[in-house]
mmCIF file of C-alpha atoms in Angstrom:
data_model
loop_
_atom_site.group_PDB
_atom_site.id
_atom_site.type_symbol
_atom_site.label_atom_id
_atom_site.label_comp_id
_atom_site.label_asym_id
_atom_site.label_seq_id
_atom_site.Cartn_x
_atom_site.Cartn_y
_atom_site.Cartn_z
ATOM 1 C CA MET A 1 116.319 109.701 102.750
ATOM 2 C CA ALA A 2 118.618 106.694 103.102
ATOM 3 C CA TYR A 3 119.415 106.765 99.377
ATOM 4 C CA LEU A 4 119.940 110.542 99.436
ATOM 5 C CA LEU A 5 122.476 110.221 102.249
ATOM 6 C CA ALA A 6 124.142 107.225 100.574
ATOM 7 C CA MET A 7 124.403 109.142 97.300
ATOM 8 C CA THR A 8 126.034 112.077 99.091
ATOM 9 C CA CYS A 9 128.588 109.763 100.722
ATOM 10 C CA THR A 10 129.250 107.980 97.434
ATOM 11 C CA LEU A 11 129.735 111.262 95.588
ATOM 12 C CA LEU A 12 132.431 112.263 98.079
ATOM 13 C CA ILE A 13 134.272 109.002 97.435
ATOM 14 C CA ALA A 14 133.685 109.380 93.685
ATOM 15 C CA LEU A 15 135.434 112.746 93.774
ATOM 16 C CA CYS A 16 138.420 111.132 95.529
ATOM 17 C CA VAL A 17 138.537 108.274 93.018
ATOM 18 C CA ALA A 18 138.168 110.715 90.131
ATOM 19 C CA ARG A 19 141.119 112.736 91.452
ATOM 20 C CA PHE A 20 143.234 109.589 91.411
ATOM 21 C CA ALA A 21 142.032 108.823 87.874
ATOM 22 C CA ARG A 22 143.205 112.247 86.669
ATOM 23 C CA GLU A 23 146.782 111.351 87.583
ATOM 24 C CA SER A 24 147.248 108.317 85.353
ATOM 25 C CA SER A 25 145.577 106.591 82.406
ATOM 26 C CA SER A 26 146.809 103.136 83.415
ATOM 27 C CA PRO A 27 144.151 100.655 84.586
ATOM 28 C CA GLY A 28 143.498 101.140 88.290
ATOM 29 C CA SER A 29 141.236 99.882 91.033
ATOM 30 C CA LEU A 30 140.334 100.681 94.614
ATOM 31 C CA TYR A 31 143.077 98.294 95.722
ATOM 32 C CA SER A 32 145.833 100.006 93.727
ATOM 33 C CA TYR A 33 144.622 103.462 94.802
ATOM 34 C CA ALA A 34 144.516 102.518 98.474
ATOM 35 C CA THR A 35 147.991 100.945 98.410
ATOM 36 C CA SER A 36 149.660 103.725 96.419
ATOM 37 C CA SER A 37 150.689 105.817 99.427
ATOM 38 C CA LEU A 38 149.619 103.941 102.566
ATOM 39 C CA PRO A 39 151.856 101.892 104.902
ATOM 40 C CA PRO A 40 152.082 98.192 103.956
ATOM 41 C CA VAL A 41 149.835 97.078 106.815
ATOM 42 C CA LEU A 42 147.016 99.383 105.642
ATOM 43 C CA GLY A 43 147.556 98.189 102.094
ATOM 44 C CA SER A 44 147.066 94.646 103.362
ATOM 45 C CA VAL A 45 143.890 95.718 105.206
ATOM 46 C CA SER A 46 142.490 97.256 102.020
ATOM 47 C CA ALA A 47 143.243 94.062 100.087
ATOM 48 C CA TRP A 48 141.505 91.747 102.560
ATOM 49 C CA ALA A 49 138.586 94.160 102.986
ATOM 50 C CA LEU A 50 138.042 94.413 99.225
ATOM 51 C CA LEU A 51 138.296 90.641 98.814
ATOM 52 C CA LEU A 52 135.624 90.093 101.473
ATOM 53 C CA ALA A 53 133.489 92.835 99.939
ATOM 54 C CA TYR A 54 133.378 91.080 96.562
ATOM 55 C CA VAL A 55 132.890 87.601 98.034
ATOM 56 C CA ALA A 56 130.101 88.778 100.367
ATOM 57 C CA THR A 57 128.481 90.689 97.500
ATOM 58 C CA GLY A 58 128.527 87.501 95.448
ATOM 59 C CA ALA A 59 126.973 85.587 98.341
ATOM 60 C CA SER A 60 124.350 88.310 98.701
ATOM 61 C CA VAL A 61 123.244 88.204 95.077
ATOM 62 C CA VAL A 62 123.161 84.392 95.204
ATOM 63 C CA GLY A 63 120.366 84.917 97.723
ATOM 64 C CA GLY A 64 118.739 87.386 95.346
ATOM 65 C CA PHE A 65 119.048 84.943 92.448
ATOM 66 C CA VAL A 66 117.482 82.141 94.509
ATOM 67 C CA HIS A 67 114.549 84.399 95.391
ATOM 68 C CA TYR A 68 113.835 85.701 91.879
ATOM 69 C CA ALA A 69 114.461 82.333 90.211
ATOM 70 C CA ASN A 70 111.679 80.818 92.288
ATOM 71 C CA VAL A 71 109.470 83.849 91.602
ATOM 72 C CA VAL A 72 109.935 83.358 87.832
ATOM 73 C CA LEU A 73 109.469 79.585 88.059
ATOM 74 C CA GLY A 74 106.294 80.135 90.068
ATOM 75 C CA GLU A 75 104.920 82.640 87.554
ATOM 76 C CA PHE A 76 105.528 80.505 84.468
ATOM 77 C CA LEU A 77 105.708 76.867 85.627
ATOM 78 C CA HIS A 78 104.035 77.025 89.058
ATOM 79 C CA VAL A 79 106.930 75.118 90.642
ATOM 80 C CA ALA A 80 109.692 75.892 93.141
ATOM 81 C CA VAL A 81 113.250 74.559 93.217
ATOM 82 C CA SER A 82 115.336 73.931 96.326
ATOM 83 C CA PRO A 83 117.377 77.038 97.267
ATOM 84 C CA LEU A 84 120.384 74.768 97.812
ATOM 85 C CA ILE A 85 120.230 73.465 94.240
ATOM 86 C CA LEU A 86 119.763 76.961 92.795
ATOM 87 C CA SER A 87 122.710 78.270 94.819
ATOM 88 C CA VAL A 88 125.053 75.519 93.669
ATOM 89 C CA ILE A 89 123.990 75.752 90.014
ATOM 90 C CA SER A 90 124.278 79.549 89.831
ATOM 91 C CA VAL A 91 127.762 79.707 91.358
ATOM 92 C CA ALA A 92 129.013 76.649 89.436
ATOM 93 C CA VAL A 93 127.953 78.139 86.096
ATOM 94 C CA CYS A 94 129.530 81.500 86.967
ATOM 95 C CA VAL A 95 132.790 79.836 87.999
ATOM 96 C CA ALA A 96 132.826 77.841 84.752
ATOM 97 C CA VAL A 97 132.302 81.012 82.690
ATOM 98 C CA ALA A 98 134.923 82.993 84.638
ATOM 99 C CA TYR A 99 137.329 80.041 84.332
ATOM 100 C CA ARG A 100 137.114 80.228 80.516
ATOM 101 C CA ASP A 101 136.227 83.751 79.370
ATOM 102 C CA VAL A 102 133.623 86.291 80.498
ATOM 103 C CA LYS A 103 133.558 88.715 77.551
ATOM 104 C CA VAL A 104 130.709 87.273 75.465
ATOM 105 C CA SER A 105 128.466 86.388 78.397
ATOM 106 C CA THR A 106 128.869 89.734 80.148
ATOM 107 C CA ARG A 107 128.034 91.631 76.964
ATOM 108 C CA LEU A 108 124.850 89.597 76.490
ATOM 109 C CA MET A 109 123.795 90.105 80.120
ATOM 110 C CA ALA A 110 124.514 93.821 79.841
ATOM 111 C CA TYR A 111 121.930 94.092 77.046
ATOM 112 C CA ILE A 112 119.422 92.079 79.085
ATOM 113 C CA GLU A 113 119.963 94.310 82.108
ATOM 114 C CA LEU A 114 119.436 97.374 79.924
ATOM 115 C CA VAL A 115 116.013 96.005 78.921
ATOM 116 C CA SER A 116 115.281 95.317 82.596
ATOM 117 C CA VAL A 117 116.153 98.864 83.692
ATOM 118 C CA LEU A 118 114.102 100.371 80.868
ATOM 119 C CA SER A 119 111.107 98.211 81.838
ATOM 120 C CA ILE A 120 111.413 99.317 85.459
ATOM 121 C CA SER A 121 111.621 102.948 84.344
ATOM 122 C CA VAL A 122 108.432 102.570 82.288
ATOM 123 C CA VAL A 123 106.620 101.184 85.336
ATOM 124 C CA PHE A 124 107.775 104.117 87.461
ATOM 125 C CA VAL A 125 106.600 106.620 84.847
ATOM 126 C CA LEU A 126 103.199 104.905 84.701
ATOM 127 C CA VAL A 127 102.954 104.867 88.496
ATOM 128 C CA LEU A 128 103.721 108.586 88.759
ATOM 129 C CA TRP A 129 101.306 109.367 85.906
ATOM 130 C CA HIS A 130 98.572 107.209 87.468
ATOM 131 C CA HIS A 131 98.815 109.126 90.764
ATOM 132 C CA GLY A 132 98.934 112.512 89.084
ATOM 133 C CA LEU A 133 101.784 114.980 88.914
ATOM 134 C CA HIS A 134 101.845 116.005 92.565
ATOM 135 C CA LEU A 135 104.251 115.536 95.465
ATOM 136 C CA ASP A 136 103.657 113.010 98.236
ATOM 137 C CA PRO A 137 103.668 115.013 101.500
ATOM 138 C CA ALA A 138 103.909 111.875 103.658
ATOM 139 C CA GLN A 139 107.280 110.956 102.121
ATOM 140 C CA LEU A 140 108.663 114.468 101.834
ATOM 141 C CA THR A 141 107.899 115.227 105.492
ATOM 142 C CA LEU A 142 109.219 111.781 106.577
ATOM 143 C CA ARG A 143 105.957 111.005 108.344
ATOM 144 C CA GLY A 144 106.427 108.115 110.771
ATOM 145 C CA VAL A 145 110.115 107.748 109.905
ATOM 146 C CA HIS A 146 112.595 106.979 112.695
ATOM 147 C CA TRP A 147 116.187 108.158 112.347
ATOM 148 C CA SER A 148 117.546 104.841 113.622
ATOM 149 C CA GLY A 149 115.875 103.067 110.719
ATOM 150 C CA VAL A 150 117.287 105.558 108.224
ATOM 151 C CA ARG A 151 120.809 105.036 109.583
ATOM 152 C CA LEU A 152 120.534 101.290 109.161
ATOM 153 C CA GLY A 153 119.038 101.818 105.705
ATOM 154 C CA VAL A 154 122.057 103.868 104.616
ATOM 155 C CA VAL A 155 124.297 100.796 104.999
ATOM 156 C CA LEU A 156 122.235 98.711 102.583
ATOM 157 C CA ALA A 157 121.697 101.752 100.342
ATOM 158 C CA MET A 158 125.487 102.105 100.057
ATOM 159 C CA PHE A 159 125.515 98.512 98.834
ATOM 160 C CA SER A 160 123.460 99.633 95.818
ATOM 161 C CA PHE A 161 126.322 101.849 94.623
ATOM 162 C CA VAL A 162 128.943 99.096 94.580
ATOM 163 C CA GLY A 163 130.872 99.205 91.300
ATOM 164 C CA PHE A 164 130.393 102.902 90.568
ATOM 165 C CA GLU A 165 134.178 103.211 90.179
ATOM 166 C CA SER A 166 134.475 100.451 87.550
ATOM 167 C CA ALA A 167 135.360 102.910 84.777
ATOM 168 C CA THR A 168 138.813 103.274 86.352
ATOM 169 C CA THR A 169 139.742 99.837 84.971
ATOM 170 C CA LEU A 170 139.329 101.081 81.371
ATOM 171 C CA GLY A 171 142.395 103.296 81.182
ATOM 172 C CA GLU A 172 143.749 101.588 78.066
ATOM 173 C CA GLU A 173 140.432 101.493 76.176
ATOM 174 C CA ALA A 174 138.927 104.906 76.924
ATOM 175 C CA LYS A 175 139.333 107.947 74.681
ATOM 176 C CA ARG A 176 140.925 110.875 76.536
ATOM 177 C CA PRO A 177 141.011 108.753 79.748
ATOM 178 C CA LEU A 178 142.270 111.556 82.004
ATOM 179 C CA GLN A 179 139.046 113.475 81.281
ATOM 180 C CA THR A 180 136.416 110.837 80.480
ATOM 181 C CA ILE A 181 137.121 108.345 83.281
ATOM 182 C CA PRO A 182 136.861 110.850 86.180
ATOM 183 C CA ARG A 183 133.669 112.205 84.593
ATOM 184 C CA ALA A 184 132.245 108.688 84.226
ATOM 185 C CA VAL A 185 132.953 107.834 87.875
ATOM 186 C CA ILE A 186 131.166 110.939 89.149
ATOM 187 C CA GLN A 187 128.237 110.551 86.749
ATOM 188 C CA SER A 188 127.821 106.886 87.705
ATOM 189 C CA ALA A 189 127.380 107.806 91.362
ATOM 190 C CA LEU A 190 125.093 110.753 90.610
ATOM 191 C CA LEU A 191 122.824 109.124 88.002
ATOM 192 C CA ALA A 192 122.526 105.858 89.936
ATOM 193 C CA GLY A 193 121.645 107.807 93.080
ATOM 194 C CA LEU A 194 118.933 109.796 91.322
ATOM 195 C CA PHE A 195 117.509 106.571 89.868
ATOM 196 C CA PHE A 196 117.454 104.899 93.309
ATOM 197 C CA ILE A 197 115.768 107.906 94.929
ATOM 198 C CA THR A 198 113.130 108.061 92.185
ATOM 199 C CA ALA A 199 112.592 104.306 92.375
ATOM 200 C CA SER A 200 112.083 104.244 96.139
ATOM 201 C CA TYR A 201 109.759 107.270 95.963
ATOM 202 C CA ALA A 202 107.638 105.695 93.212
ATOM 203 C CA GLU A 203 107.478 102.299 94.937
ATOM 204 C CA VAL A 204 106.283 103.768 98.227
ATOM 205 C CA LEU A 205 103.829 106.057 96.443
ATOM 206 C CA GLY A 206 102.329 103.457 94.126
ATOM 207 C CA PHE A 207 102.339 100.255 96.134
ATOM 208 C CA PRO A 208 98.680 99.332 96.687
ATOM 209 C CA VAL A 209 97.407 98.824 100.218
ATOM 210 C CA SER A 210 95.526 95.717 99.113
ATOM 211 C CA ALA A 211 98.838 93.958 98.317
ATOM 212 C CA GLY A 212 100.067 94.204 101.913
ATOM 213 C CA THR A 213 103.286 95.930 102.932
ATOM 214 C CA LEU A 214 106.093 96.697 100.515
ATOM 215 C CA ASP A 215 108.805 94.970 102.541
ATOM 216 C CA GLN A 216 106.841 91.686 102.667
ATOM 217 C CA SER A 217 106.143 91.471 98.929
ATOM 218 C CA ALA A 218 107.940 88.657 97.078
ATOM 219 C CA SER A 219 107.818 90.584 93.788
ATOM 220 C CA PRO A 220 107.051 94.274 94.390
ATOM 221 C CA MET A 221 107.762 95.359 90.801
ATOM 222 C CA SER A 222 105.152 92.926 89.447
ATOM 223 C CA VAL A 223 102.620 94.315 91.920
ATOM 224 C CA LEU A 224 103.491 97.875 90.854
ATOM 225 C CA ALA A 225 103.274 96.987 87.155
ATOM 226 C CA THR A 226 99.797 95.542 87.673
ATOM 227 C CA ALA A 227 98.701 98.580 89.704
ATOM 228 C CA ALA A 228 100.056 100.868 86.980
ATOM 229 C CA GLY A 229 98.049 99.063 84.285
ATOM 230 C CA ALA A 230 100.970 97.222 82.670
ATOM 231 C CA PRO A 231 100.787 93.691 84.122
ATOM 232 C CA ARG A 232 102.808 92.142 81.269
ATOM 233 C CA LEU A 233 105.862 94.129 82.322
ATOM 234 C CA GLY A 234 105.918 92.411 85.728
ATOM 235 C CA PRO A 235 107.249 89.030 84.550
ATOM 236 C CA VAL A 236 109.743 90.797 82.244
ATOM 237 C CA ILE A 237 111.118 92.741 85.200
ATOM 238 C CA ASP A 238 111.304 89.604 87.347
ATOM 239 C CA ILE A 239 113.246 87.787 84.627
ATOM 240 C CA GLY A 240 115.527 90.791 84.290
ATOM 241 C CA ALA A 241 116.076 90.851 88.051
ATOM 242 C CA MET A 242 116.956 87.161 88.049
ATOM 243 C CA ILE A 243 119.461 87.616 85.219
ATOM 244 C CA SER A 244 120.855 90.725 86.909
ATOM 245 C CA MET A 245 121.518 88.717 90.057
ATOM 246 C CA PHE A 246 123.231 86.017 87.998
ATOM 247 C CA ALA A 247 125.333 88.637 86.207
ATOM 248 C CA CYS A 248 126.353 90.106 89.561
ATOM 249 C CA ILE A 249 127.488 86.678 90.802
ATOM 250 C CA LEU A 250 129.703 86.348 87.723
ATOM 251 C CA ALA A 251 131.025 89.888 88.127
ATOM 252 C CA CYS A 252 131.826 89.338 91.808
ATOM 253 C CA VAL A 253 133.635 86.025 91.218
ATOM 254 C CA THR A 254 135.662 87.669 88.441
ATOM 255 C CA ALA A 255 136.462 90.775 90.497
ATOM 256 C CA ALA A 256 137.333 88.817 93.652
ATOM 257 C CA ALA A 257 139.617 86.542 91.618
ATOM 258 C CA ARG A 258 141.365 89.592 90.168
ATOM 259 C CA VAL A 259 141.892 91.057 93.645
ATOM 260 C CA LEU A 260 143.234 87.722 94.902
ATOM 261 C CA LEU A 261 145.555 87.546 91.878
ATOM 262 C CA MET A 262 146.939 91.013 92.682
ATOM 263 C CA MET A 263 147.334 90.044 96.331
ATOM 264 C CA ALA A 264 149.365 86.986 95.299
ATOM 265 C CA HIS A 265 151.592 89.063 93.018
ATOM 266 C CA ARG A 266 152.259 91.521 95.843
ATOM 267 C CA GLY A 267 152.972 88.784 98.365
ATOM 268 C CA VAL A 268 149.827 89.350 100.446
ATOM 269 C CA ALA A 269 148.337 85.967 99.484
ATOM 270 C CA HIS A 270 149.994 82.673 98.617
ATOM 271 C CA ARG A 271 151.793 82.766 95.256
ATOM 272 C CA TRP A 272 149.730 79.720 94.202
ATOM 273 C CA MET A 273 146.792 82.129 93.789
ATOM 274 C CA GLY A 274 148.740 84.101 91.182
ATOM 275 C CA ARG A 275 148.747 81.391 88.530
ATOM 276 C CA THR A 276 146.968 81.905 85.197
ATOM 277 C CA HIS A 277 145.568 79.308 82.822
ATOM 278 C CA ASP A 278 147.917 78.319 79.971
ATOM 279 C CA ARG A 279 145.192 78.425 77.303
ATOM 280 C CA ASN A 280 142.494 80.768 78.656
ATOM 281 C CA SER A 281 144.872 83.281 80.319
ATOM 282 C CA THR A 282 142.412 83.559 83.215
ATOM 283 C CA PRO A 283 143.343 83.456 86.923
ATOM 284 C CA HIS A 284 141.780 80.012 87.144
ATOM 285 C CA THR A 285 143.129 79.134 90.595
ATOM 286 C CA ALA A 286 141.859 82.373 92.117
ATOM 287 C CA VAL A 287 138.517 81.876 90.338
ATOM 288 C CA LEU A 288 138.070 78.445 91.908
ATOM 289 C CA VAL A 289 138.973 79.727 95.389
ATOM 290 C CA THR A 290 136.744 82.808 95.276
ATOM 291 C CA GLY A 291 133.920 80.798 93.707
ATOM 292 C CA LEU A 292 134.062 78.280 96.540
ATOM 293 C CA ALA A 293 134.105 81.073 99.139
ATOM 294 C CA THR A 294 131.135 82.740 97.417
ATOM 295 C CA LEU A 295 129.179 79.486 97.530
ATOM 296 C CA LEU A 296 129.908 78.507 101.141
ATOM 297 C CA LEU A 297 128.267 81.573 102.700
ATOM 298 C CA PRO A 298 124.774 81.282 101.125
ATOM 299 C CA VAL A 299 124.784 77.472 101.304
ATOM 300 C CA GLY A 300 125.471 77.635 105.040
ATOM 301 C CA LEU A 301 122.583 80.063 105.492
ATOM 302 C CA VAL A 302 120.256 78.015 103.262
ATOM 303 C CA LEU A 303 120.949 74.926 105.381
ATOM 304 C CA VAL A 304 119.654 76.777 108.454
ATOM 305 C CA LYS A 305 116.464 77.720 106.565
ATOM 306 C CA THR A 306 117.341 81.321 105.731
ATOM 307 C CA SER A 307 115.333 82.879 102.904
ATOM 308 C CA GLY A 308 116.906 84.362 99.783
ATOM 309 C CA GLU A 309 115.807 87.903 100.709
ATOM 310 C CA THR A 310 117.402 87.578 104.150
ATOM 311 C CA ILE A 311 120.646 86.258 102.666
ATOM 312 C CA TYR A 312 120.687 89.271 100.359
ATOM 313 C CA ASP A 313 120.173 91.605 103.316
ATOM 314 C CA TRP A 314 122.719 90.065 105.692
ATOM 315 C CA MET A 315 125.487 89.434 103.164
ATOM 316 C CA GLY A 316 124.897 92.820 101.536
ATOM 317 C CA SER A 317 125.417 94.523 104.887
ATOM 318 C CA LEU A 318 128.612 92.520 105.482
ATOM 319 C CA ALA A 319 129.912 93.415 102.017
ATOM 320 C CA THR A 320 129.214 97.092 102.647
ATOM 321 C CA TYR A 321 131.603 97.091 105.602
ATOM 322 C CA GLY A 322 134.365 95.931 103.287
ATOM 323 C CA PHE A 323 133.648 98.573 100.664
ATOM 324 C CA ILE A 324 133.323 101.350 103.232
ATOM 325 C CA THR A 325 136.722 100.402 104.683
ATOM 326 C CA VAL A 326 138.366 100.538 101.255
ATOM 327 C CA TYR A 327 136.586 103.797 100.407
ATOM 328 C CA ALA A 328 137.910 105.369 103.608
ATOM 329 C CA LEU A 329 141.446 104.139 102.901
ATOM 330 C CA VAL A 330 141.291 105.563 99.365
ATOM 331 C CA ALA A 331 140.262 108.905 100.856
ATOM 332 C CA VAL A 332 143.190 108.753 103.301
ATOM 333 C CA ALA A 333 145.618 107.774 100.527
ATOM 334 C CA LEU A 334 144.618 110.640 98.224
ATOM 335 C CA PRO A 335 146.250 113.565 100.113
ATOM 336 C CA LEU A 336 149.306 111.427 100.878
ATOM 337 C CA HIS A 337 149.693 110.596 97.194
ATOM 338 C CA LEU A 338 149.264 114.210 96.080
ATOM 339 C CA LYS A 339 151.655 115.411 98.770
ATOM 340 C CA ALA A 340 154.338 113.103 97.405
ATOM 341 C CA GLU A 341 153.616 114.484 93.921
ATOM 342 C CA LYS A 342 153.707 118.062 95.320
ATOM 343 C CA LYS A 343 150.122 118.673 94.127
ATOM 344 C CA LEU A 344 148.327 118.776 97.472
ATOM 345 C CA THR A 345 145.804 121.593 97.943
ATOM 346 C CA ALA A 346 143.460 122.673 100.728
ATOM 347 C CA PRO A 347 140.285 121.605 98.841
ATOM 348 C CA VAL A 348 141.703 118.087 98.450
ATOM 349 C CA VAL A 349 142.390 117.887 102.191
ATOM 350 C CA THR A 350 138.840 119.073 102.891
ATOM 351 C CA LEU A 351 137.402 116.525 100.445
ATOM 352 C CA ALA A 352 139.419 113.661 101.921
ATOM 353 C CA THR A 353 138.470 114.624 105.476
ATOM 354 C CA ALA A 354 134.767 114.856 104.607
ATOM 355 C CA SER A 355 134.916 111.481 102.829
ATOM 356 C CA VAL A 356 136.511 109.731 105.792
ATOM 357 C CA LEU A 357 134.036 111.304 108.213
ATOM 358 C CA ALA A 358 131.149 110.207 105.981
ATOM 359 C CA MET A 359 132.360 106.605 106.045
ATOM 360 C CA VAL A 360 132.833 106.740 109.817
ATOM 361 C CA LEU A 361 129.284 108.054 110.292
ATOM 362 C CA VAL A 362 127.876 105.269 108.100
ATOM 363 C CA LEU A 363 129.699 102.656 110.157
ATOM 364 C CA GLU A 364 128.661 104.296 113.411
ATOM 365 C CA GLY A 365 125.044 104.059 112.342
ATOM 366 C CA THR A 366 125.312 100.266 112.312
ATOM 367 C CA LEU A 367 126.595 100.114 115.889
ATOM 368 C CA TYR A 368 124.146 102.404 117.682
ATOM 369 C CA PRO A 369 121.300 101.912 118.146
ATOM 370 C CA VAL A 370 122.115 98.227 118.196
ATOM 371 C CA PRO A 371 120.292 96.399 115.336
ATOM 372 C CA GLU A 372 118.496 93.125 115.805
ATOM 373 C CA ALA A 373 120.389 89.834 115.747
ATOM 374 C CA PRO A 374 122.224 88.596 113.776
ATOM 375 C CA LYS A 375 123.001 91.920 112.045
ATOM 376 C CA ASN A 376 124.324 93.241 115.349
ATOM 377 C CA TRP A 377 127.156 90.682 115.064
ATOM 378 C CA LEU A 378 128.202 91.595 111.520
ATOM 379 C CA PRO A 379 130.482 94.550 112.444
ATOM 380 C CA TYR A 380 132.342 92.415 114.977
ATOM 381 C CA LEU A 381 132.609 89.547 112.502
ATOM 382 C CA PHE A 382 134.128 91.970 110.005
ATOM 383 C CA LEU A 383 136.565 93.375 112.577
ATOM 384 C CA GLY A 384 137.625 89.847 113.496
ATOM 385 C CA TYR A 385 138.237 89.113 109.829
ATOM 386 C CA LEU A 386 140.387 92.245 109.461
ATOM 387 C CA GLY A 387 142.262 91.286 112.628
ATOM 388 C CA ALA A 388 143.081 87.915 111.066
ATOM 389 C CA GLY A 389 144.300 89.731 107.935
ATOM 390 C CA ILE A 390 146.565 91.992 110.016
ATOM 391 C CA PHE A 391 147.940 88.959 111.866
ATOM 392 C CA TRP A 392 148.647 87.265 108.538
ATOM 393 C CA HIS A 393 150.500 90.399 107.353
ATOM 394 C CA TRP A 394 152.580 90.458 110.558
ATOM 395 C CA TRP A 395 153.381 86.744 110.205
ATOM 396 C CA GLN A 396 154.526 87.210 106.612
ATOM 397 C CA GLU A 397 156.684 90.210 107.497
ATOM 398 C CA ARG A 398 158.224 88.247 110.363
ATOM 399 C CA GLY A 399 159.049 85.401 107.980
ATOM 400 C CA ARG A 400 160.613 87.781 105.456
ATOM 401 C CA LEU A 401 162.771 89.428 108.126
ATOM 402 C CA GLN A 402 163.932 86.066 109.424
ATOM 403 C CA ALA A 403 164.750 84.907 105.890
ATOM 404 C CA ALA A 404 166.651 88.120 105.208
ATOM 405 C CA GLY A 405 168.546 87.745 108.484
ATOM 406 C CA MET A 406 169.551 84.163 107.691
ATOM 407 C CA ALA A 407 170.668 85.180 104.198
ATOM 408 C CA GLY A 408 172.801 87.961 105.661
ATOM 409 C CA ALA A 409 174.348 85.621 108.210
ATOM 410 C CA LEU A 410 175.378 83.158 105.471
ATOM 411 C CA GLU A 411 177.179 85.794 103.393
ATOM 412 C CA PRO A 412 180.977 85.829 103.971
ATOM 413 C CA SER A 413 182.461 88.947 105.478
ATOM 414 C CA PRO A 414 184.886 91.054 103.429
ATOM 415 C CA GLU A 415 187.733 90.149 105.811
ATOM 416 C CA GLY A 416 186.971 86.446 105.506
ATOM 417 C CA THR A 417 187.004 86.683 101.727
ATOM 418 C CA GLU A 418 190.446 88.302 101.692
ATOM 419 C CA MET A 419 191.899 85.705 104.064
ATOM 420 C CA ASP A 420 190.582 82.850 101.915
#
C-alpha cells in the first residue's frame, strides 16, 4: 500500500516534469525547472533542498553499503570490517572517481546492477511459483495493517523513486527528445513502482516463518532465494546490492556536485564552488565539498553505534524531505511557466494542484502521528536547514543591494560632469 501511494504521488510529479520536458530539448534538471518561473527566494530554497537531498541520499546509501559489504564479507570470508573504515573507503573511492571521470565506472556498474535486478526478478518468480498462482488475502485485505504505519512507509517508499526524472538531463543525446524524454520519465515512475509493489508483495508472501521477521533479517533476499530453491542466487544478489549502494554513492556525489556548481554560477553559493578542473573538466572543488558532507553524516552516526540499516532509514527519510520540497516547487512552477508562455490550460492547473497536495499529504504523514525518536526530529531539522538557506539568500541580496547603492553613489551626476 505504501508503494502504491508513493507511485501515485510520483506519477503526478512525473507528469509535471514531462510537461516541462516537452517545452525544450536542452538538458534540464529539477533545479532548473523549479527556478524557471519562481521568485528568487523559492529558487534558492529549491537549490538548498535539492543539495541536501543528494547529500543525505549519499549518506543513506553509505549505510546500505556498510551493511551489505559486511554481509558479503561474512558469506565468503567469515569476517567483518569496521563500519567506520567501510564508510571512509567507499566515499573516498567515489570522490576520487568523480574527481577524474565517472563515465567508464558508471557504465560498468550499470551492467552489474542489471544482473542484480534480473537475479532478484528470478527469485520473485520462483517465490510466486512455489506458493502457487493465487492471491494472498492477508495482504490484499491489509490484515493487521495500521494507517499510521502506512503513512510513515510512504516517506521511505518515495525515497525508492529518487532519480526517476534523470532522463531530462539527456536532451542533447536523445533522439526526438521532445517525445522520448517525457515518455521515459513517466515510464520510469510507472515501471519502477510496479516492480516495487511486486517485490514487496513477493517478499511478504514468501518469507519463511522459521527465518524470523522480515524487518529483522540482515539479508532477506538470500533467505528468499533459499526458500525458493535457488540458494546460489542469494550471494549474487547481495553482491549486486553492495555494488548498487556503491554506485548510488558515486551518483549522489556527482549529482550534488553538479547542483552546487549550478548554485555557484547563479550566485547562490560561493563562486569558489564553480571552479572546474583544468585537465579533467570536472567540478573538482564541488566534488570535494559534497563528498566531505556525504561522509560526515554516516561517520557521525557510526561513532554513536548506529547500524548501517538504521543509517539508511534515517538519512533516507531526511533526503525524502528535500526531494518532496523540490517536487512541490516544480509543480508550482509549471503553471507559472506555461502562463508566461501563454500555454496554460485547466488540466495543467488541476495536475499541478493535485501534485502539490500529494506532496503536502506525504509530509503531513511524517508529522502526525508523531514517529519515534529520532525520526520525529527530522522534519524540524530539515526546516531549520531551509531557514538557514533563506537567511543566506537574504544576506546575499542585502550585500548586492548595498554594493549597488555604493556604486550608484560613486557615479558622477550629469550636472557635475558638465561643470567639470
